mmCIF file of C-alpha atoms (C1' of nucleotides) in Angstrom:
data_model
loop_
_atom_site.group_PDB
_atom_site.id
_atom_site.type_symbol
_atom_site.label_atom_id
_atom_site.label_comp_id
_atom_site.label_asym_id
_atom_site.label_seq_id
_atom_site.Cartn_x
_atom_site.Cartn_y
_atom_site.Cartn_z
ATOM 1 C CA MET A 27 -5.331 24.029 -20.334
ATOM 2 C CA LYS A 28 -3.448 21.085 -21.813
ATOM 3 C CA ILE A 29 -2.794 18.020 -19.911
ATOM 4 C CA GLY A 30 0.868 19.578 -18.288
ATOM 5 C CA ASP A 31 -0.697 23.037 -16.911
ATOM 6 C CA LEU A 32 -2.979 21.007 -15.400
ATOM 7 C CA SER A 33 -0.407 18.236 -14.207
ATOM 8 C CA ARG A 34 1.899 21.519 -12.273
ATOM 9 C CA HIS A 35 -0.994 22.946 -11.454
ATOM 10 C CA CYS A 36 -1.993 20.096 -9.438
ATOM 11 C CA GLY A 37 0.843 18.275 -8.372
ATOM 12 C CA LEU A 38 -0.008 14.980 -10.328
ATOM 13 C CA SER A 39 1.881 13.702 -13.227
ATOM 14 C CA ILE A 40 0.787 13.409 -16.137
ATOM 15 C CA HIS A 41 0.665 9.650 -16.480
ATOM 16 C CA SER A 42 -1.143 10.113 -13.309
ATOM 17 C CA ILE A 43 -3.876 11.921 -15.136
ATOM 18 C CA ARG A 44 -4.018 9.918 -17.719
ATOM 19 C CA TYR A 45 -4.699 6.692 -15.128
ATOM 20 C CA TYR A 46 -7.117 8.756 -13.144
ATOM 21 C CA GLU A 47 -9.195 8.587 -16.424
ATOM 22 C CA LYS A 48 -8.624 5.321 -17.556
ATOM 23 C CA ILE A 49 -10.343 4.030 -14.699
ATOM 24 C CA GLY A 50 -12.808 6.716 -14.124
ATOM 25 C CA LEU A 51 -11.539 8.809 -11.539
ATOM 26 C CA LEU A 52 -11.889 11.968 -14.009
ATOM 27 C CA PRO A 53 -14.332 12.071 -16.348
ATOM 28 C CA PRO A 54 -13.436 12.127 -20.038
ATOM 29 C CA ALA A 55 -11.418 15.094 -21.089
ATOM 30 C CA HIS A 56 -12.362 17.067 -23.957
ATOM 31 C CA ARG A 57 -10.076 16.963 -26.917
ATOM 32 C CA ASP A 58 -8.773 19.495 -28.757
ATOM 33 C CA ALA A 59 -8.389 19.243 -33.072
ATOM 34 C CA GLY A 60 -4.834 17.756 -32.419
ATOM 35 C CA GLY A 61 -6.825 15.306 -30.152
ATOM 36 C CA ARG A 62 -4.860 16.409 -26.977
ATOM 37 C CA ARG A 63 -7.134 16.622 -23.786
ATOM 38 C CA GLN A 64 -8.872 20.176 -23.078
ATOM 39 C CA TYR A 65 -9.624 21.187 -19.007
ATOM 40 C CA SER A 66 -11.515 23.662 -17.737
ATOM 41 C CA MET A 67 -10.299 25.149 -14.243
ATOM 42 C CA GLU A 68 -13.486 23.032 -12.885
ATOM 43 C CA ILE A 69 -11.517 19.846 -12.946
ATOM 44 C CA ALA A 70 -8.559 21.182 -10.653
ATOM 45 C CA GLY A 71 -11.577 21.287 -7.506
ATOM 46 C CA TRP A 72 -12.653 17.970 -8.019
ATOM 47 C CA LEU A 73 -9.258 16.774 -7.913
ATOM 48 C CA SER A 74 -8.477 18.358 -5.320
ATOM 49 C CA PHE A 75 -11.425 16.640 -3.591
ATOM 50 C CA LEU A 76 -10.238 13.453 -4.897
ATOM 51 C CA LYS A 77 -6.977 14.146 -2.706
ATOM 52 C CA SER A 78 -8.369 14.823 0.369
ATOM 53 C CA LEU A 79 -10.715 11.314 -0.037
ATOM 54 C CA LYS A 80 -6.992 9.838 -1.156
ATOM 55 C CA ALA A 81 -5.811 11.145 2.193
ATOM 56 C CA THR A 82 -8.660 9.880 4.078
ATOM 57 C CA GLY A 83 -7.416 6.657 3.388
ATOM 58 C CA MET A 84 -9.790 6.021 0.690
ATOM 59 C CA GLY A 85 -9.001 2.868 -1.841
ATOM 60 C CA ILE A 86 -9.339 3.385 -5.864
ATOM 61 C CA SER A 87 -12.009 1.112 -6.404
ATOM 62 C CA ASP A 88 -14.297 3.231 -3.793
ATOM 63 C CA MET A 89 -13.134 6.648 -4.988
ATOM 64 C CA VAL A 90 -14.053 5.050 -8.360
ATOM 65 C CA ARG A 91 -17.469 4.065 -7.294
ATOM 66 C CA TYR A 92 -17.889 8.215 -5.833
ATOM 67 C CA ALA A 93 -17.375 9.309 -9.154
ATOM 68 C CA GLN A 94 -19.510 7.367 -10.983
ATOM 69 C CA LEU A 95 -22.303 8.608 -8.775
ATOM 70 C CA ARG A 96 -21.207 11.968 -9.238
ATOM 71 C CA GLU A 97 -21.443 12.054 -13.148
ATOM 72 C CA MET A 98 -25.328 10.425 -12.157
ATOM 73 C CA GLY A 99 -26.154 13.710 -10.824
ATOM 74 C CA PRO A 100 -28.053 14.732 -7.800
ATOM 75 C CA GLN A 101 -29.915 11.808 -7.357
ATOM 76 C CA THR A 102 -27.446 9.732 -5.662
ATOM 77 C CA ALA A 103 -26.520 12.721 -3.093
ATOM 78 C CA ARG A 104 -27.800 10.102 -0.311
ATOM 79 C CA GLU A 105 -25.745 7.474 -1.334
ATOM 80 C CA ARG A 106 -22.850 9.860 -1.763
ATOM 81 C CA ARG A 107 -23.560 11.228 1.754
ATOM 82 C CA GLN A 108 -23.393 7.624 3.162
ATOM 83 C CA MET A 109 -20.015 6.744 1.717
ATOM 84 C CA LEU A 110 -18.359 10.042 3.618
ATOM 85 C CA GLU A 111 -19.646 9.426 6.420
ATOM 86 C CA ARG A 112 -18.955 6.002 6.626
ATOM 87 C CA GLN A 113 -15.281 7.868 5.351
ATOM 88 C CA ARG A 114 -15.207 10.181 8.601
ATOM 89 C CA ILE A 115 -15.483 6.886 11.108
ATOM 90 C CA LYS A 116 -12.787 5.169 9.300
ATOM 91 C CA VAL A 117 -10.677 8.246 9.561
ATOM 92 C CA LEU A 118 -11.262 8.474 13.660
ATOM 93 C CA ARG A 119 -10.408 5.023 13.625
ATOM 94 C CA GLN A 120 -7.366 5.712 11.795
ATOM 95 C CA ILE A 121 -6.512 8.504 13.714
ATOM 96 C CA ASP A 122 -6.956 6.457 16.854
ATOM 97 C CA THR A 123 -4.951 3.928 15.934
ATOM 98 C CA LEU A 124 -1.762 6.267 15.155
ATOM 99 C CA LYS A 125 -2.125 7.549 18.475
ATOM 100 C CA ALA A 126 -1.979 4.650 20.306
ATOM 101 C CA THR A 127 1.383 3.901 18.542
ATOM 102 C CA LEU A 128 2.874 6.575 20.710
ATOM 103 C CA PRO A 129 3.096 5.552 23.770
ATOM 104 C CA VAL A 130 4.604 2.773 22.638
ATOM 105 C CA LEU A 131 7.232 4.999 20.939
ATOM 106 C CA ASP A 132 6.801 6.849 24.093
ATOM 107 C CA THR A 133 8.104 4.266 26.253
ATOM 108 C CA LYS A 134 10.956 2.501 23.699
ATOM 109 C CA ILE A 135 13.187 5.886 23.559
ATOM 110 C CA GLU A 136 12.826 6.121 27.418
ATOM 111 C CA THR A 137 14.113 2.721 27.367
ATOM 112 C CA TYR A 138 16.860 3.588 24.726
ATOM 113 C CA LEU A 139 17.635 7.104 26.503
ATOM 114 C CA ASP A 140 18.314 5.517 30.013
ATOM 115 C CA LEU A 141 19.939 2.754 28.494
ATOM 116 C CA GLU A 142 22.706 5.004 26.739
ATOM 117 C CA LYS A 143 23.097 7.150 29.497
ATOM 118 C CA ALA A 144 24.070 4.399 32.005
ATOM 119 C CA SER A 145 26.656 2.696 28.888
ATOM 120 C CA MET A 146 28.182 6.593 28.825
ATOM 121 C CA MET A 147 28.210 6.815 32.964
ATOM 122 C CA GLU A 148 29.817 3.258 32.293
ATOM 123 C CA ALA A 149 32.385 5.111 30.192
ATOM 124 C CA ASP A 150 33.037 7.586 32.451
ATOM 125 C CA HIS A 151 33.704 5.124 35.397
ATOM 126 C CA GLU A 152 35.857 2.882 33.185
ATOM 127 C CA GLN A 153 37.887 6.353 32.270
ATOM 128 C CA GLN A 154 38.439 7.294 35.860
ATOM 129 C CA THR A 155 39.339 4.189 37.433
ATOM 130 C CA ASN A 156 41.319 2.798 34.393
ATOM 131 C CA THR A 157 39.929 -0.667 35.208
ATOM 132 C CA ILE A 158 40.705 -1.903 31.254
ATOM 133 C CA PRO A 159 43.790 -1.435 29.582
ATOM 134 C CA LEU A 160 44.350 0.840 26.715
ATOM 135 C CA VAL A 161 44.044 -1.915 24.314
ATOM 136 C CA GLY A 162 40.785 -2.760 25.306
ATOM 137 C CA ARG A 163 39.300 0.477 25.010
ATOM 138 C CA ALA A 164 41.601 1.180 21.705
ATOM 139 C CA LYS A 165 38.952 -1.851 20.390
ATOM 140 C CA MET B 15 5.209 -23.590 20.666
ATOM 141 C CA LYS B 16 5.081 -24.506 17.462
ATOM 142 C CA ILE B 17 4.215 -22.042 14.313
ATOM 143 C CA GLY B 18 0.344 -22.550 14.279
ATOM 144 C CA ASP B 19 0.497 -21.750 18.621
ATOM 145 C CA LEU B 20 2.015 -18.601 17.676
ATOM 146 C CA SER B 21 -0.179 -18.129 14.917
ATOM 147 C CA ARG B 22 -3.293 -18.374 16.783
ATOM 148 C CA HIS B 23 -1.813 -16.567 19.379
ATOM 149 C CA CYS B 24 -0.281 -12.955 18.024
ATOM 150 C CA GLY B 25 -3.268 -13.166 14.950
ATOM 151 C CA LEU B 26 -0.660 -13.451 12.318
ATOM 152 C CA SER B 27 -1.349 -16.524 9.195
ATOM 153 C CA ILE B 28 1.973 -18.704 8.924
ATOM 154 C CA HIS B 29 2.763 -17.753 5.989
ATOM 155 C CA SER B 30 2.912 -14.033 7.138
ATOM 156 C CA ILE B 31 5.572 -15.881 10.503
ATOM 157 C CA ARG B 32 7.648 -17.513 7.972
ATOM 158 C CA TYR B 33 7.808 -14.625 6.230
ATOM 159 C CA TYR B 34 8.581 -12.184 8.215
ATOM 160 C CA GLU B 35 11.657 -14.567 9.330
ATOM 161 C CA LYS B 36 12.665 -14.874 5.987
ATOM 162 C CA ILE B 37 12.726 -11.161 5.069
ATOM 163 C CA GLY B 38 14.866 -10.835 8.491
ATOM 164 C CA LEU B 39 11.733 -9.659 10.602
ATOM 165 C CA LEU B 40 12.158 -12.713 13.469
ATOM 166 C CA PRO B 41 15.098 -14.327 13.950
ATOM 167 C CA PRO B 42 15.582 -17.750 12.616
ATOM 168 C CA ALA B 43 13.419 -19.861 14.607
ATOM 169 C CA HIS B 44 15.328 -23.031 16.554
ATOM 170 C CA ARG B 45 14.147 -26.340 15.491
ATOM 171 C CA ASP B 46 13.032 -28.886 16.638
ATOM 172 C CA ALA B 47 14.201 -32.507 15.908
ATOM 173 C CA GLY B 48 11.598 -32.784 12.583
ATOM 174 C CA GLY B 49 12.836 -29.544 11.760
ATOM 175 C CA ARG B 50 10.297 -27.322 12.792
ATOM 176 C CA ARG B 51 10.172 -24.308 14.319
ATOM 177 C CA GLN B 52 10.068 -24.107 17.866
ATOM 178 C CA TYR B 53 9.356 -20.281 19.805
ATOM 179 C CA SER B 54 9.500 -19.163 23.167
ATOM 180 C CA MET B 55 6.875 -16.853 24.571
ATOM 181 C CA GLU B 56 9.419 -14.018 24.126
ATOM 182 C CA ILE B 57 8.716 -14.199 20.530
ATOM 183 C CA ALA B 58 5.202 -12.750 21.285
ATOM 184 C CA GLY B 59 6.426 -9.513 22.538
ATOM 185 C CA TRP B 60 8.813 -8.474 19.990
ATOM 186 C CA LEU B 61 5.992 -9.302 17.246
ATOM 187 C CA SER B 62 3.373 -6.961 19.342
ATOM 188 C CA PHE B 63 6.189 -4.304 18.947
ATOM 189 C CA LEU B 64 6.295 -4.968 15.019
ATOM 190 C CA LYS B 65 2.691 -4.695 14.716
ATOM 191 C CA SER B 66 3.503 -1.148 16.893
ATOM 192 C CA LEU B 67 6.069 -0.619 14.223
ATOM 193 C CA LYS B 68 3.689 -1.368 11.347
ATOM 194 C CA ALA B 69 0.719 0.703 12.746
ATOM 195 C CA THR B 70 2.653 3.824 12.776
ATOM 196 C CA GLY B 71 2.965 3.899 8.905
ATOM 197 C CA MET B 72 6.929 2.239 8.916
ATOM 198 C CA GLY B 73 7.856 0.363 5.945
ATOM 199 C CA ILE B 74 9.262 -3.690 6.303
ATOM 200 C CA SER B 75 12.353 -1.704 5.056
ATOM 201 C CA ASP B 76 13.032 0.439 7.886
ATOM 202 C CA MET B 77 11.428 -2.550 10.193
ATOM 203 C CA VAL B 78 14.002 -4.941 8.843
ATOM 204 C CA ARG B 79 16.216 -2.340 9.572
ATOM 205 C CA TYR B 80 15.638 -1.848 13.034
ATOM 206 C CA ALA B 81 15.529 -6.077 13.086
ATOM 207 C CA GLN B 82 19.233 -5.834 12.603
ATOM 208 C CA LEU B 83 20.134 -3.276 14.841
ATOM 209 C CA ARG B 84 18.741 -5.523 17.442
ATOM 210 C CA GLU B 85 19.828 -7.984 17.233
ATOM 211 C CA MET B 86 23.643 -6.333 17.081
ATOM 212 C CA GLY B 87 22.966 -5.834 20.691
ATOM 213 C CA PRO B 88 22.547 -2.589 22.797
ATOM 214 C CA GLN B 89 25.578 -0.643 20.957
ATOM 215 C CA THR B 90 22.451 0.217 18.856
ATOM 216 C CA ALA B 91 20.341 1.349 20.801
ATOM 217 C CA ARG B 92 20.896 5.365 19.889
ATOM 218 C CA GLU B 93 20.517 4.441 16.218
ATOM 219 C CA ARG B 94 17.204 2.876 17.017
ATOM 220 C CA ARG B 95 15.910 5.509 19.652
ATOM 221 C CA GLN B 96 16.763 7.577 16.494
ATOM 222 C CA MET B 97 14.342 6.052 13.979
ATOM 223 C CA LEU B 98 11.482 5.636 16.873
ATOM 224 C CA GLU B 99 12.040 9.221 17.494
ATOM 225 C CA ARG B 100 11.564 10.039 13.572
ATOM 226 C CA GLN B 101 8.892 7.576 13.054
ATOM 227 C CA ARG B 102 6.970 9.203 16.172
ATOM 228 C CA ILE B 103 7.234 12.915 14.241
ATOM 229 C CA LYS B 104 6.045 10.508 11.001
ATOM 230 C CA VAL B 105 3.019 9.355 13.537
ATOM 231 C CA LEU B 106 2.312 12.877 14.139
ATOM 232 C CA ARG B 107 1.969 14.163 10.492
ATOM 233 C CA GLN B 108 -0.233 11.173 9.691
ATOM 234 C CA ILE B 109 -2.563 11.980 12.511
ATOM 235 C CA ASP B 110 -2.325 15.692 11.242
ATOM 236 C CA THR B 111 -3.175 14.724 7.294
ATOM 237 C CA LEU B 112 -5.934 12.653 8.695
ATOM 238 C CA LYS B 113 -7.257 15.362 11.033
ATOM 239 C CA ALA B 114 -7.029 17.909 8.061
ATOM 240 C CA THR B 115 -9.803 15.679 5.881
ATOM 241 C CA LEU B 116 -12.245 15.650 8.368
ATOM 242 C CA PRO B 117 -13.451 19.519 7.839
ATOM 243 C CA VAL B 118 -13.555 18.907 3.818
ATOM 244 C CA LEU B 119 -15.936 15.745 4.560
ATOM 245 C CA ASP B 120 -17.892 17.645 6.751
ATOM 246 C CA THR B 121 -18.573 20.583 4.696
ATOM 247 C CA LYS B 122 -19.105 17.921 1.872
ATOM 248 C CA ILE B 123 -21.975 15.391 4.458
ATOM 249 C CA GLU B 124 -23.843 18.680 4.624
ATOM 250 C CA THR B 125 -23.929 20.222 1.051
ATOM 251 C CA TYR B 126 -25.661 16.879 0.444
ATOM 252 C CA LEU B 127 -27.896 16.769 3.868
ATOM 253 C CA ASP B 128 -28.936 19.966 2.679
ATOM 254 C CA LEU B 129 -29.563 18.850 -0.859
ATOM 255 C CA GLU B 130 -31.651 15.881 0.654
ATOM 256 C CA LYS B 131 -33.713 18.069 2.469
ATOM 257 C CA ALA B 132 -34.209 20.214 -0.811
ATOM 258 C CA SER B 133 -35.141 17.688 -3.208
ATOM 259 C CA MET B 134 -37.777 16.163 -0.257
ATOM 260 C CA MET B 135 -39.242 19.495 -0.008
ATOM 261 C CA GLU B 136 -39.617 19.640 -3.580
ATOM 262 C CA ALA B 137 -41.217 16.015 -3.706
ATOM 263 C CA ASP B 138 -43.999 17.398 -0.648
ATOM 264 C CA HIS B 139 -44.851 20.000 -2.630
ATOM 265 C CA GLU B 140 -44.770 17.970 -5.641
ATOM 266 C CA GLN B 141 -47.086 15.929 -3.898
ATOM 267 C CA GLN B 142 -49.595 18.541 -2.395
ATOM 268 C CA THR B 143 -50.021 20.383 -5.320
ATOM 269 C CA ASN B 144 -50.760 17.380 -7.622
ATOM 270 C CA THR B 145 -48.136 19.313 -10.624
ATOM 271 C CA ILE B 146 -47.016 15.437 -11.709
ATOM 272 C CA PRO B 147 -49.479 13.693 -13.047
ATOM 273 C CA LEU B 148 -49.396 9.838 -11.600
ATOM 274 C CA VAL B 149 -47.709 7.979 -14.072
ATOM 275 C CA GLY B 150 -44.792 10.663 -13.841
ATOM 276 C CA ARG B 151 -44.713 10.289 -10.153
ATOM 277 C CA ALA B 152 -45.068 6.697 -10.970
ATOM 278 C CA LYS B 153 -41.510 6.248 -12.780
ATOM 279 C "C1'" DT C 29 -0.597 -50.067 10.164
ATOM 280 C "C1'" DC C 30 -2.817 -46.512 8.446
ATOM 281 C "C1'" DT C 31 -4.824 -42.079 8.147
ATOM 282 C "C1'" DT C 32 -5.096 -37.300 9.468
ATOM 283 C "C1'" DG C 33 -3.255 -32.824 10.406
ATOM 284 C "C1'" DA C 34 0.455 -30.120 10.753
ATOM 285 C "C1'" DC C 35 4.532 -28.797 9.663
ATOM 286 C "C1'" DC C 36 8.464 -27.800 5.987
ATOM 287 C "C1'" DT C 37 10.568 -25.819 1.189
ATOM 288 C "C1'" DA C 38 10.408 -22.529 -3.030
ATOM 289 C "C1'" DG C 39 8.741 -20.244 -5.904
ATOM 290 C "C1'" DA C 40 4.748 -17.739 -8.230
ATOM 291 C "C1'" DG C 41 0.692 -15.316 -7.695
ATOM 292 C "C1'" DT C 42 -2.157 -11.206 -6.287
ATOM 293 C "C1'" DG C 43 -3.986 -6.639 -5.227
ATOM 294 C "C1'" DC C 44 -2.788 -2.265 -5.260
ATOM 295 C "C1'" DG C 45 -1.372 2.443 -7.417
ATOM 296 C "C1'" DC C 46 0.795 4.028 -9.352
ATOM 297 C "C1'" DT C 47 5.088 4.605 -13.413
ATOM 298 C "C1'" DC C 48 7.148 4.022 -17.586
ATOM 299 C "C1'" DT C 49 8.422 2.131 -22.390
ATOM 300 C "C1'" DA C 50 8.110 2.540 -27.291
ATOM 301 C "C1'" DG C 51 6.682 4.449 -31.008
ATOM 302 C "C1'" DC C 52 4.295 7.699 -33.300
ATOM 303 C "C1'" DA C 53 1.350 12.624 -34.439
ATOM 304 C "C1'" DG C 54 1.316 17.592 -34.309
ATOM 305 C "C1'" DC C 55 2.209 22.542 -32.845
ATOM 306 C "C1'" DT C 56 5.655 25.895 -32.500
ATOM 307 C "C1'" DA C 57 9.780 29.005 -32.557
ATOM 308 C "C1'" DA C 58 14.662 29.688 -34.784
ATOM 309 C "C1'" DT D 17 11.928 23.384 -42.932
ATOM 310 C "C1'" DT D 18 13.653 21.812 -38.922
ATOM 311 C "C1'" DA D 19 14.214 20.899 -34.363
ATOM 312 C "C1'" DG D 20 12.987 19.928 -29.933
ATOM 313 C "C1'" DC D 21 8.592 20.077 -27.330
ATOM 314 C "C1'" DT D 22 4.265 18.447 -25.723
ATOM 315 C "C1'" DG D 23 1.064 14.962 -26.606
ATOM 316 C "C1'" DC D 24 -0.991 10.547 -27.848
ATOM 317 C "C1'" DT D 25 -2.175 4.807 -26.818
ATOM 318 C "C1'" DA D 26 -1.554 0.224 -25.531
ATOM 319 C "C1'" DG D 27 0.756 -1.996 -22.649
ATOM 320 C "C1'" DA D 28 4.740 -3.853 -19.591
ATOM 321 C "C1'" DG D 29 6.685 -3.090 -15.464
ATOM 322 C "C1'" DC D 30 7.198 -2.448 -10.246
ATOM 323 C "C1'" DG D 31 7.174 -1.957 -5.371
ATOM 324 C "C1'" DC D 32 4.719 -3.341 -1.478
ATOM 325 C "C1'" DA D 33 3.682 -6.663 1.198
ATOM 326 C "C1'" DC D 34 1.832 -10.218 1.718
ATOM 327 C "C1'" DT D 35 -0.356 -14.435 0.220
ATOM 328 C "C1'" DC D 36 -0.774 -18.991 -1.588
ATOM 329 C "C1'" DT D 37 0.460 -23.374 -4.460
ATOM 330 C "C1'" DA D 38 2.810 -28.074 -5.096
ATOM 331 C "C1'" DG D 39 5.000 -31.374 -3.801
ATOM 332 C "C1'" DG D 40 6.330 -33.530 0.159
ATOM 333 C "C1'" DT D 41 8.415 -35.309 5.319
ATOM 334 C "C1'" DC D 42 7.081 -36.463 10.192
ATOM 335 C "C1'" DA D 43 4.407 -37.406 14.118
ATOM 336 C "C1'" DA D 44 0.933 -38.878 16.885
ATOM 337 C "C1'" DG D 45 -4.218 -40.645 17.496
ATOM 338 C "C1'" DA D 46 -7.945 -44.797 15.745
#
DNA sequence: TCTTGACCTAGAGTGCGCTCTAGCAGCTAA
DNA sequence: TTAGCTGCTAGAGCGCACTCTAGGTCAAGA
């Protein structure tokens, strides 16, 4: 699998894949005779997990740290687990923060709906009673 | 209320308050004789709403657009309401995305716990049977 | 009066996470 | 064999959202 295939497969740009390798999120790729990166299917699973980590809001530096621990092998299991547990808590907090915005939005939306209804009724009233001259309404 | 008071009150840095004014999130502040910004308590409500918008993940440019509509008065109620309704949908989507990461994290955490348990049992076994010489264990 | 501290402006700098450019090499199909 | 595609590297550039600096003004308390 060449970098273009991986790019199409995982939905990351070729630039981003090389960038991920450069900063240490991806292990240095094997190269073919011409120096091009060769990927096995296995890397797609790792990239997919990285996407999940990114979706949790984990920053690049933490993801790099995690990737380094992964490279070190099973004796880093405990530290990796602790990272994930901390991230889990952050996810729950983010969900709470987002949920807390909903009533704020809903209240405002309601207010605007009332305002729009009121201004429509006003317009109706103006039309029925002709309190405003045509020239004023045309404006 | 001077800018320092407002900063302490709303938890934004003085720099950020001036920045918000510069980009149009805050209306140009009234100035005292010496040219210093003077704020009324009213602005705190607007800043608090801006914080909510920010917490929804709304970008600066959208927030500036919203602020401009607010300046234009009640005839922009409909457009502002539509912006908030769109943002509400984005918030729900973000919550879903975050929630979807939880099972991924949980599965990994479980895997690591199993791995840690297994490696601990292995260590116990080694201790009981003395399969590894002291010099090896000390390492 | 002098000093301190809060405030002012314009503009530079920062950290993040990409994203793109320039200039070149190598494989492949017509 | 030649065109075109894909790949390579080093490094520049970008958009966001601040954050800070330099160099000043101004008002009030010791």
